[in-house]
Short mmCIF file of C-alpha atoms and ligand atoms in Angstrom, two decimals:
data_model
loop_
_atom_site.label_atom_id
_atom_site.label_comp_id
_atom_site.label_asym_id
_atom_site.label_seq_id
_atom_site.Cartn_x
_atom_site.Cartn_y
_atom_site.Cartn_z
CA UNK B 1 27.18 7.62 28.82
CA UNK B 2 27.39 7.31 25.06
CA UNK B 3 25.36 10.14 23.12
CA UNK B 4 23.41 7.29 20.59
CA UNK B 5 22.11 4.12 20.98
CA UNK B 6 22.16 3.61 16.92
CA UNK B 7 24.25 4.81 14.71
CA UNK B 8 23.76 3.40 10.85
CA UNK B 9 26.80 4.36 8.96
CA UNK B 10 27.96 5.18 5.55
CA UNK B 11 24.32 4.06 3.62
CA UNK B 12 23.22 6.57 0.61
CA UNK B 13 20.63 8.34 2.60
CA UNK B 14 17.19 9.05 0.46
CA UNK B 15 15.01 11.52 2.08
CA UNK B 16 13.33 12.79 -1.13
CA UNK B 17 11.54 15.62 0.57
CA UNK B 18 14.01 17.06 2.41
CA UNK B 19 16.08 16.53 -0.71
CA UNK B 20 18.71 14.41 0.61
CA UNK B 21 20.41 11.82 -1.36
CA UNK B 22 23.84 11.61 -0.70
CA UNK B 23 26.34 9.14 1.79
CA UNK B 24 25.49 9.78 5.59
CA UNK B 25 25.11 8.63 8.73
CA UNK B 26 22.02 8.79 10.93
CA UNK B 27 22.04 8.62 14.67
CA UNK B 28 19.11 7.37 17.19
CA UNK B 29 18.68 8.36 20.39
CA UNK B 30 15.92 8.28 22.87
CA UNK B 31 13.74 6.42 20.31
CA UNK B 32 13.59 9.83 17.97
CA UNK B 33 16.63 10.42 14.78
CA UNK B 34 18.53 12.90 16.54
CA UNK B 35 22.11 13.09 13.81
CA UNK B 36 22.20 13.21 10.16
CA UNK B 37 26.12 14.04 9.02
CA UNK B 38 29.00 12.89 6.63
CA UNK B 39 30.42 11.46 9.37
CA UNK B 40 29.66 11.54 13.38
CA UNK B 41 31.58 9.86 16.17
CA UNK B 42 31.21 6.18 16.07
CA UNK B 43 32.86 5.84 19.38
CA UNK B 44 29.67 8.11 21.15
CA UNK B 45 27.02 5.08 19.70
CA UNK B 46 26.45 2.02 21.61
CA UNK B 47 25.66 0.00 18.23
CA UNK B 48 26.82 0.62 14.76
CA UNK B 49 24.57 -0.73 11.93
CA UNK B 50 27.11 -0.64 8.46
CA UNK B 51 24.70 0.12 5.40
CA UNK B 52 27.48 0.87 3.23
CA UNK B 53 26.50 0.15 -0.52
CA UNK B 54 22.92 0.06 1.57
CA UNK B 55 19.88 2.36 0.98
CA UNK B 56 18.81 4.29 4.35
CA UNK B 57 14.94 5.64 3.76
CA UNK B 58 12.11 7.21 5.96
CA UNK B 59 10.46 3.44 7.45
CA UNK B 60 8.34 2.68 4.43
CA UNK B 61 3.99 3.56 4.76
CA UNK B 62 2.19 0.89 2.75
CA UNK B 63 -0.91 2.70 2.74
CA UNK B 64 -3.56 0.08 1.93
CA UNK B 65 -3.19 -3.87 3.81
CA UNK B 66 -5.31 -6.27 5.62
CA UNK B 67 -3.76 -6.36 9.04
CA UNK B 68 -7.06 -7.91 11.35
CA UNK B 69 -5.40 -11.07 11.35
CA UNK B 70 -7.20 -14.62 12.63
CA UNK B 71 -10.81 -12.13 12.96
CA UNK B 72 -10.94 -11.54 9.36
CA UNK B 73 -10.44 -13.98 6.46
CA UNK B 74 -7.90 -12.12 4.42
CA UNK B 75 -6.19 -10.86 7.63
CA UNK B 76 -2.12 -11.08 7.70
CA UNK B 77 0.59 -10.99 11.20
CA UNK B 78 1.48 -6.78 10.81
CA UNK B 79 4.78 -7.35 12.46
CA UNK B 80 5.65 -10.22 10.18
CA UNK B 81 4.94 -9.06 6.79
CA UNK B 82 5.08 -5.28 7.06
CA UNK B 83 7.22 -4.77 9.86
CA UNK B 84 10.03 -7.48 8.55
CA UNK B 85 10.10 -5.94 5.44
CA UNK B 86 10.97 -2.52 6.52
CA UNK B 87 7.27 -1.77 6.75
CA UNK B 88 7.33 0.88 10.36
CA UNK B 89 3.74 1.96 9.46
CA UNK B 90 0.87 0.06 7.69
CA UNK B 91 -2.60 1.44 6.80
CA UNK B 92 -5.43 -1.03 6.87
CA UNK B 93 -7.62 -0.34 4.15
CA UNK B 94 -11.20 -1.18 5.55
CA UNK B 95 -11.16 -4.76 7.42
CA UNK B 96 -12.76 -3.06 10.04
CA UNK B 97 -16.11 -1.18 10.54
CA UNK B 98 -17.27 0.77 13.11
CA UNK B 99 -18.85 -2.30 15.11
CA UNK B 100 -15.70 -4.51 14.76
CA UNK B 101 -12.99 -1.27 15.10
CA UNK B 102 -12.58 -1.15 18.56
CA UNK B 103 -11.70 -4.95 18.57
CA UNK B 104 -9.19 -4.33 15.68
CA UNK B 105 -7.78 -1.38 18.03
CA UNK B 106 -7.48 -3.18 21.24
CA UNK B 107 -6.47 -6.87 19.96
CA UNK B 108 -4.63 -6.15 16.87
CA UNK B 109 -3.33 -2.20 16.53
CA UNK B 110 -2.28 -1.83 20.12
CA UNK B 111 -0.35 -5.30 20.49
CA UNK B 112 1.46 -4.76 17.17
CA UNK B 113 5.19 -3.20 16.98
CA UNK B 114 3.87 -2.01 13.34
CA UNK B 115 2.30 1.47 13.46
CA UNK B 116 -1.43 0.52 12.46
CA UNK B 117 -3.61 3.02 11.17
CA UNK B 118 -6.68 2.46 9.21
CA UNK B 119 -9.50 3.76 6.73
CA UNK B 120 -12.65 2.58 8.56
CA UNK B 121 -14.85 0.70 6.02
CA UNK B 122 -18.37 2.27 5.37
CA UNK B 123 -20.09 -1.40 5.74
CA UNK B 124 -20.48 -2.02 9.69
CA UNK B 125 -19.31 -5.36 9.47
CA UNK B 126 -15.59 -4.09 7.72
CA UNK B 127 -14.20 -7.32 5.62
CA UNK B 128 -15.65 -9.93 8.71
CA UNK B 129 -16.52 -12.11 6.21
CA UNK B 130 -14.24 -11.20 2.31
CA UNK B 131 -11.74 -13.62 1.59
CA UNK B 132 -12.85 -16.70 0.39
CA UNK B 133 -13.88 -17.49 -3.64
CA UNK B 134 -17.83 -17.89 -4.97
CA UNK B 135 -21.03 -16.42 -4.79
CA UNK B 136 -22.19 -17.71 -2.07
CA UNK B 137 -19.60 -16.04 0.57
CA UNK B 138 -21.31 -12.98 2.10
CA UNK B 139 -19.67 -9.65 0.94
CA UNK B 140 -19.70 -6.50 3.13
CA UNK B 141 -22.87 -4.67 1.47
CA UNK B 142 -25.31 -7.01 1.00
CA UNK B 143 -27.57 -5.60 2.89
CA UNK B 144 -27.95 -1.66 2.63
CA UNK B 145 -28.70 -1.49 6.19
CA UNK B 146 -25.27 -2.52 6.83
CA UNK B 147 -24.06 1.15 5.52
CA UNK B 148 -24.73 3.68 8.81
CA UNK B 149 -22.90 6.44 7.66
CA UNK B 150 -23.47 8.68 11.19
CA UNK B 151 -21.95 5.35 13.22
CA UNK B 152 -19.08 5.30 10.95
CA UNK B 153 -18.61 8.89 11.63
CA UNK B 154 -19.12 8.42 15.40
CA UNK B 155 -16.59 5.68 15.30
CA UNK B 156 -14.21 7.98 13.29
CA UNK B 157 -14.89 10.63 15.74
CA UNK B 158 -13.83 8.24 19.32
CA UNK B 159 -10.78 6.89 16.66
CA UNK B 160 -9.64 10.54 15.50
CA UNK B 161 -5.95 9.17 16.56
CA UNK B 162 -5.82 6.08 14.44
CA UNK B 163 -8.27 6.45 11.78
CA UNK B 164 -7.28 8.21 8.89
CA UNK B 165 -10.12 7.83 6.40
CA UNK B 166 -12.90 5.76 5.17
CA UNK B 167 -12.96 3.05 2.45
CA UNK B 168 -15.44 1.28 -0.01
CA UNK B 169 -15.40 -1.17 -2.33
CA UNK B 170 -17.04 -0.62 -5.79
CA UNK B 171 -17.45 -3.58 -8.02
CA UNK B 172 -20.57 -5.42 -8.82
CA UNK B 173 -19.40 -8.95 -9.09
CA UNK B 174 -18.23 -9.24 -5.62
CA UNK B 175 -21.02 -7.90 -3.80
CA UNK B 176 -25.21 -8.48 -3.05
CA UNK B 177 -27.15 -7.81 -6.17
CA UNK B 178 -24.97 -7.03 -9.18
CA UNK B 179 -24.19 -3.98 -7.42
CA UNK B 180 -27.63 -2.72 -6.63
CA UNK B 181 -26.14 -1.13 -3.47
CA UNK B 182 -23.27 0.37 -5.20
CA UNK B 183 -24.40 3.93 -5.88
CA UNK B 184 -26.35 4.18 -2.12
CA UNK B 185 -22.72 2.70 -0.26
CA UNK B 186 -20.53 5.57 -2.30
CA UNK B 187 -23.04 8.26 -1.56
CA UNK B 188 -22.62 7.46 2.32
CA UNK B 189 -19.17 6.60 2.13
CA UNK B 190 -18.53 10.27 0.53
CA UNK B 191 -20.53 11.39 3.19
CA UNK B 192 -18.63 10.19 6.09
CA UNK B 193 -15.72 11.07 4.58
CA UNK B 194 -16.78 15.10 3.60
CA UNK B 195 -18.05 15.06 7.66
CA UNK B 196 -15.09 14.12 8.97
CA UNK B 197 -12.74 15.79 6.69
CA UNK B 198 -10.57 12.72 5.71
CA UNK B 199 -9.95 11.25 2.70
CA UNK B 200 -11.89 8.43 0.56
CA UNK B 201 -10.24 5.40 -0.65
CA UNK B 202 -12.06 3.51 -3.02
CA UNK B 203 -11.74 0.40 -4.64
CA UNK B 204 -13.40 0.53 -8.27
CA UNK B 205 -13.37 -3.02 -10.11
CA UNK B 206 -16.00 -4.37 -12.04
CA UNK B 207 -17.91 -1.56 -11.06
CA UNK B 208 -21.68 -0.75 -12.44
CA UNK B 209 -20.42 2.99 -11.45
CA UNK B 210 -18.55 4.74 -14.36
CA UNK B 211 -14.99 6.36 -14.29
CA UNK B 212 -16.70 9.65 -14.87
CA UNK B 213 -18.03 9.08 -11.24
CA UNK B 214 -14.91 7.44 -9.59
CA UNK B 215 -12.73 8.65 -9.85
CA UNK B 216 -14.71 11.38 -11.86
CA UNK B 217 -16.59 12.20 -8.88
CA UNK B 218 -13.96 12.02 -5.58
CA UNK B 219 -13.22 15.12 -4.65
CA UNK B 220 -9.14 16.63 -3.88
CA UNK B 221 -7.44 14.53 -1.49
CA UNK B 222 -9.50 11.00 -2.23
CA UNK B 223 -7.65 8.24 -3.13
CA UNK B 224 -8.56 5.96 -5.81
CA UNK B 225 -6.80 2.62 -5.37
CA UNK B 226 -5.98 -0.71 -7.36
CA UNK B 227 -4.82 2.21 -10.42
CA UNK B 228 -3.11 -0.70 -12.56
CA UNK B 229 -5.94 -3.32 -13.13
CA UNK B 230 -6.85 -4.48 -16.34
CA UNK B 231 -10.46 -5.67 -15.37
CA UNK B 232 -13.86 -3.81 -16.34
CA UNK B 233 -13.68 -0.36 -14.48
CA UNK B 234 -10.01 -0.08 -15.72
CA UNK B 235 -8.29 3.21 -16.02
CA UNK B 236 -7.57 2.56 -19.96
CA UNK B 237 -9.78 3.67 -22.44
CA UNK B 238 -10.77 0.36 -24.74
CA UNK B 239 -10.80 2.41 -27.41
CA UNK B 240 -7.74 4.80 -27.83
CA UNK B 241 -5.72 2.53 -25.21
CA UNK B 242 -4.56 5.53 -23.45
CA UNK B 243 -5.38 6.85 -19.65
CA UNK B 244 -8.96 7.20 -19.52
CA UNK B 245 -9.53 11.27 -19.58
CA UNK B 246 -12.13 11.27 -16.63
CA UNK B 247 -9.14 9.78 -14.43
CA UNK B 248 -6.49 12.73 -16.19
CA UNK B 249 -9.03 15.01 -14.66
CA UNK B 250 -8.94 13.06 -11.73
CA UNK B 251 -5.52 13.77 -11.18
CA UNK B 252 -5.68 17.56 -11.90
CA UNK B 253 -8.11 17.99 -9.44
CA UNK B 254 -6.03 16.35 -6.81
CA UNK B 255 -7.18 12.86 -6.72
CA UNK B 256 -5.04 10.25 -5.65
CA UNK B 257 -3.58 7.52 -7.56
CA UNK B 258 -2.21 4.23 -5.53
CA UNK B 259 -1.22 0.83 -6.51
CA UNK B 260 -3.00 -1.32 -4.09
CA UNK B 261 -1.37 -4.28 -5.80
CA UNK B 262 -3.54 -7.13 -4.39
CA UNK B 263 -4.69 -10.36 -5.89
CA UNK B 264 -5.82 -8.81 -9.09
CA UNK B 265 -5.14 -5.30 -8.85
CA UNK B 266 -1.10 -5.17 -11.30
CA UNK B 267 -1.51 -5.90 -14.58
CA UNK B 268 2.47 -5.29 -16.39
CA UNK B 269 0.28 -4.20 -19.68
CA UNK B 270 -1.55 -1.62 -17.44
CA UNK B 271 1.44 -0.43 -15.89
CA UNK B 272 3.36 0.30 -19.25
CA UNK B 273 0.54 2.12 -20.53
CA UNK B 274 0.58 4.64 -17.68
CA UNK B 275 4.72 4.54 -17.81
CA UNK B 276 4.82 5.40 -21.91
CA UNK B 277 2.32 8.24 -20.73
CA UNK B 278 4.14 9.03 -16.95
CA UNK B 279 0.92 8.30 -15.40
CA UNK B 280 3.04 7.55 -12.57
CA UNK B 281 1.13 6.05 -9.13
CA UNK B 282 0.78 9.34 -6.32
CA UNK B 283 1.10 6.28 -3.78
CA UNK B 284 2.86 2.87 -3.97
CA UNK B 285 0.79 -0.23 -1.92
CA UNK B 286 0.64 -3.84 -1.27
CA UNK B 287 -2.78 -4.41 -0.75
CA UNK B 288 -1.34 -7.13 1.34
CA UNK B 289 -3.49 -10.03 2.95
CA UNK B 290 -3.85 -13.86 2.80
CA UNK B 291 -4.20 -14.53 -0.63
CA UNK B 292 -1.21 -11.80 -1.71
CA UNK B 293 0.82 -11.87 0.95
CA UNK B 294 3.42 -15.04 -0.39
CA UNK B 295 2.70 -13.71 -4.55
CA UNK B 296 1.55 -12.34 -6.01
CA UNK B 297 1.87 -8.98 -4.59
CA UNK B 298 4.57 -10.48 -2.12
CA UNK B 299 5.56 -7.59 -0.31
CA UNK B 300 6.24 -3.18 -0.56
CA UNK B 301 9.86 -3.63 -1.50
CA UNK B 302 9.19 -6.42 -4.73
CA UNK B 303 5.81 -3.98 -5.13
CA UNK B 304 8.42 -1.28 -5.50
CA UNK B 305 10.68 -3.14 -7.73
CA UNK B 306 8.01 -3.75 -10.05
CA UNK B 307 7.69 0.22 -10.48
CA UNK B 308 11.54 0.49 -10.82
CA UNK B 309 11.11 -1.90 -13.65
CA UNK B 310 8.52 0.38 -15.41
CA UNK B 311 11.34 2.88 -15.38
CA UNK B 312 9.58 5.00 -12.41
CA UNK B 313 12.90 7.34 -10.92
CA UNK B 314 14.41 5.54 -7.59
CA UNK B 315 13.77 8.51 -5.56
CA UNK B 316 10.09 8.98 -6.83
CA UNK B 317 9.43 5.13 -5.74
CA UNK B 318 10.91 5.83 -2.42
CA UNK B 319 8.96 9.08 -2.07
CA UNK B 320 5.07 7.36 -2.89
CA UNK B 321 6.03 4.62 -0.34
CA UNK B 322 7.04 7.28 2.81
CA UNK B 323 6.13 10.75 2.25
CA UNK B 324 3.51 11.01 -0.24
CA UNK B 325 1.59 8.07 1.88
CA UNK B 326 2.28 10.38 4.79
CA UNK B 327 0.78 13.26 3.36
CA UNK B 328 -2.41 11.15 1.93
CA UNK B 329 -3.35 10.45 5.80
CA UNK B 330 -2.62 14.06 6.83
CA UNK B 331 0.57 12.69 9.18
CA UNK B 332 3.12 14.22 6.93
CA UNK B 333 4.48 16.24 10.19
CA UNK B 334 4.94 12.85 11.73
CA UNK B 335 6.25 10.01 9.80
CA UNK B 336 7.70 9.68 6.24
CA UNK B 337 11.01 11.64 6.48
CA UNK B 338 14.08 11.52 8.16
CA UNK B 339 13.66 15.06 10.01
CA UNK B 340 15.72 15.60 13.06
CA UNK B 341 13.64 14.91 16.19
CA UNK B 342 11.16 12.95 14.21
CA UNK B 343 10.22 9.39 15.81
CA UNK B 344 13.55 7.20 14.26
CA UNK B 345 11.25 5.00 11.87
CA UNK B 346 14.23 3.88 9.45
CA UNK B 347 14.36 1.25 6.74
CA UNK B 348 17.90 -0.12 5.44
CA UNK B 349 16.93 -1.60 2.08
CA UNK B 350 19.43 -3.21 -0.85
CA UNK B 351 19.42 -2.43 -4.79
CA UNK B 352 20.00 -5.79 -5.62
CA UNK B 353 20.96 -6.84 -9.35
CA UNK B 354 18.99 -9.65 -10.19
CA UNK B 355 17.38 -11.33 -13.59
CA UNK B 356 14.76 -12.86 -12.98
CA UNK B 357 11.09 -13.66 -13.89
CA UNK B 358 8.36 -11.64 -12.05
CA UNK B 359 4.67 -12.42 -12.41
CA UNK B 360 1.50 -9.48 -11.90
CA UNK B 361 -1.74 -10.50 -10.94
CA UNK B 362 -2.56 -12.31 -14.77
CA UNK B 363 -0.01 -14.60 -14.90
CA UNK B 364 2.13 -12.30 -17.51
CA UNK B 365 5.59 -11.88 -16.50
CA UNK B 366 8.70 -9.57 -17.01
CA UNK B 367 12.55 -9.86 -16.66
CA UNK B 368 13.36 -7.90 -13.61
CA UNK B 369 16.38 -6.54 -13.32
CA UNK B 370 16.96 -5.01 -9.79
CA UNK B 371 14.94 -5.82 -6.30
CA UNK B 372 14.64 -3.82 -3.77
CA UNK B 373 15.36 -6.64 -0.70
CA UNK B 374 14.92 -5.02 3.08
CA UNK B 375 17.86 -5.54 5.50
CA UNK B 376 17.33 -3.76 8.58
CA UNK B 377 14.65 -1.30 9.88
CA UNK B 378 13.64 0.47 12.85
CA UNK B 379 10.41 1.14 14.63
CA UNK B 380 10.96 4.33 17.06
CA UNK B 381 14.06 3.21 17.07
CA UNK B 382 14.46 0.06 18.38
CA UNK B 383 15.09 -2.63 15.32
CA UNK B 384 12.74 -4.78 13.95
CA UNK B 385 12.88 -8.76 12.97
CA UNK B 386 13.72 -8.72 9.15
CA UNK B 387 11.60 -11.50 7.24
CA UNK B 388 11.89 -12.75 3.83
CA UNK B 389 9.43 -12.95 1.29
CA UNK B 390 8.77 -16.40 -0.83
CA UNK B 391 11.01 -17.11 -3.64
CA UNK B 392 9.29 -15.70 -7.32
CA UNK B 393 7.60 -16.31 -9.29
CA UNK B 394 4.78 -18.08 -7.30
CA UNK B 395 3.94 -20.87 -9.67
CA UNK B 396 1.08 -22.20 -7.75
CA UNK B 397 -0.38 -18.77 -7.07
CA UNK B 398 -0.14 -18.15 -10.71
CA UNK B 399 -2.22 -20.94 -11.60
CA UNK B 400 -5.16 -19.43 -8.83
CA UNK B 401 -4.69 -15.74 -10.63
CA UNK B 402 -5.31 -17.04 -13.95
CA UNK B 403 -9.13 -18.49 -13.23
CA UNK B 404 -9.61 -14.72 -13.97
CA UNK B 405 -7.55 -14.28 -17.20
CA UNK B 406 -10.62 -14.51 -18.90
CA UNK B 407 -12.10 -11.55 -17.38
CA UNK B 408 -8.90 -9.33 -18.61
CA UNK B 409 -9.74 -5.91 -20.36
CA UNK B 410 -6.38 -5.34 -21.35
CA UNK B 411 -3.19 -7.32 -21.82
CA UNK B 412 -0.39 -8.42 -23.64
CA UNK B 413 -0.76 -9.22 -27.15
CA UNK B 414 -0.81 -13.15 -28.04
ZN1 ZN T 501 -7.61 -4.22 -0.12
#
């Protein structure tokens, strides 16, 4: 009897919290990481995985997607796009409310290998029917009555083991009534969330509701998402072109900062703003779902390679896409290290040397140099089927992204 079923040898471990980077091997056993030394006895494992010249990280947490797949319009296969790309847990960020949750639980969170967890959405209905372009697709609060903030507490309350917070979306364009029901859906959603002691994710785009209110208004813990869009509600003061001082605040207070790179949600001019400044993201996201998932966001590790390229530290990437995503949700003692006796969720994930063109969500591009490119993971330790992401840039998606140019707040000069 052979003491591990896994041994992945000779990869530059990165375990930023327990401040670990350095050559190792890491051992699985029972489904839990259970070795991590210079050099353990290959002949005790019953399967060697060589990561040499490799990175070995905590199994990345993309902590905002749209995982209801074939219920909701935007929803995307877990196991296929977050899982195969080193993905081992995924945090849907509202596609469910509390009347469609328990569907998303039994049909979707408890079939896939992905670890699913989710921010239940303060509209009853979740995303049932976002997705599709024009005005005259039904968003989640067009009706006020759709907002029940005590059922998406009791829903919270039967879910306390997979729900992890609540979400709402801010912005005026995209919902009933120029955002008449704006300021009523933020007050309930901040109630639900104070009641149940989790954390607030909002999404704030063409909002009618100011940054001194959101962020200026979410309290320690919250997390304010879609941080690099150059649309109206931006982060960047028009007129000093600096971080917006309501959102420096923000961040003193304890507010959370994450990507949530989405359809429209990276903007490269945005994101070397904050890097001149080191406004650097708290958390690191996809925003993954049908209309990002093949460009423009792609998937976490190109999301991640676009912060390498704004000159954000390797180890700091690595850290907002496992532990500091861990720590958001409160499941820091769980998941996003590579603690002995923790559950083995491992990615394997190359540093690849590349030049090449990568788009953001307004058709501007950069020269990447180096791509983070997922080659193996584990799930509780049994390995996961590795998928590849589209070849970029995605010219047709590019064309779709730029119907919004127009709208842009901020961007490169002509
Ligand atoms: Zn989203």
């Amino acid at each position: 009897m052979k003491s591990y079923s896994w041994i992945i040898k000779g990869g530059r471990v990165i375990d930023p919290v327990n401040g670990i980077d350095s050559i190792r091997d890491v051992a699985i056993e029972a489904g839990q990481i259970v070795a991590i030394a210079e050099a353990l006895e290959y002949d005790e494992a019953e399967q060697i995985y060589d990561a040499t010249g490799k990175l070995v990280v905590p199994g990345l947490i993309d902590i905002h997607v749209h995982a209801y797949n074939l219920v909701t319009p935007l929803g995307i296969d877990a196991d296929h796009y977050c899982l195969g790309r080193g993905v081992t847990t995924a945090v849907d960020a509202g596609s469910a409310g509390c009347d469609n949750y328990p569907g998303f639980r039994a049909f979707t969170v408890e079939q896939a290998k992905t670890r699913l967890l989710a921010f239940l959405n303060i509209s009853r209905a979740g995303l049932a029917f976002v997705g599709r372009f024009g005005d005259d697709v039904p968003r989640e609060l067009d009706l006020l009555k759709l907002i029940h903030t005590q059922d998406c507490i009791d829903c919270i309350e039967s879910n306390r083991d997979l729900l992890v917070g609540v979400k709402i979306r801010l912005t005026d364009t995209d919902m009933g009534d120029q955002g008449c029901h704006e300021a009523a859906a933020f007050q309930g959603a901040q109630a639900a969330a104070e009641t149940t002691g989790l954390p607030l994710m909002t999404h704030h785009s063409f909002s009618s509701v100011p940054l001194e209110a959101c962020p200026g208004k979410l309290e320690s813990g919250d997390i304010y998402t879609h941080v690099y869009h150059g649309f109206a509600s931006t982060i960047i003061d028009l007129d000093t072109r600096r971080v917006h001082l309501a959102v420096r605040a923000a961040r003193e207070r304890g507010v959370l900062f994450d990507i949530g790179h989405g359809f429209g949600s990276f903007n490269w001019t945005v994101g070397e703003i904050c890097a001149q400044e080191g406004f650097w993201p708290d958390l690191i996201s996809t925003d993954l779902h049908a209309l990002t998932s093949e460009g423009p966001a792609y998937d976490m590790p190109t999301v991640m390679s676009r912060l390498l390229h704004l000159g954000m530290p390797l180890g700091d990437v690595i850290k907002a896409s496992t532990f500091s995503a861990a720590k958001a949700i409160g499941w820091e003692n769980r998941i996003g290290t590579l603690g002995i006796g923790r559950e083995a969720d491992i990615a394997v994930l190359e540093l690849k040397e590349v030049d090449r063109e990568l788009e953001d969500c307004n058709a501007q591009m950069r020269r990447i140099k180096q791509r983070l490119i997922t080659q193996a993971v584990w799930r509780a330790g049994i390995p996961g089927q590795i998928t590849r992401p589209l070849h970029f840039p995605n010219l047709k998606m590019i064309e779709k992204t730029k119907a919004r140019s127009s709208k842009m707040l901020i961007r490169d000069p002509h």
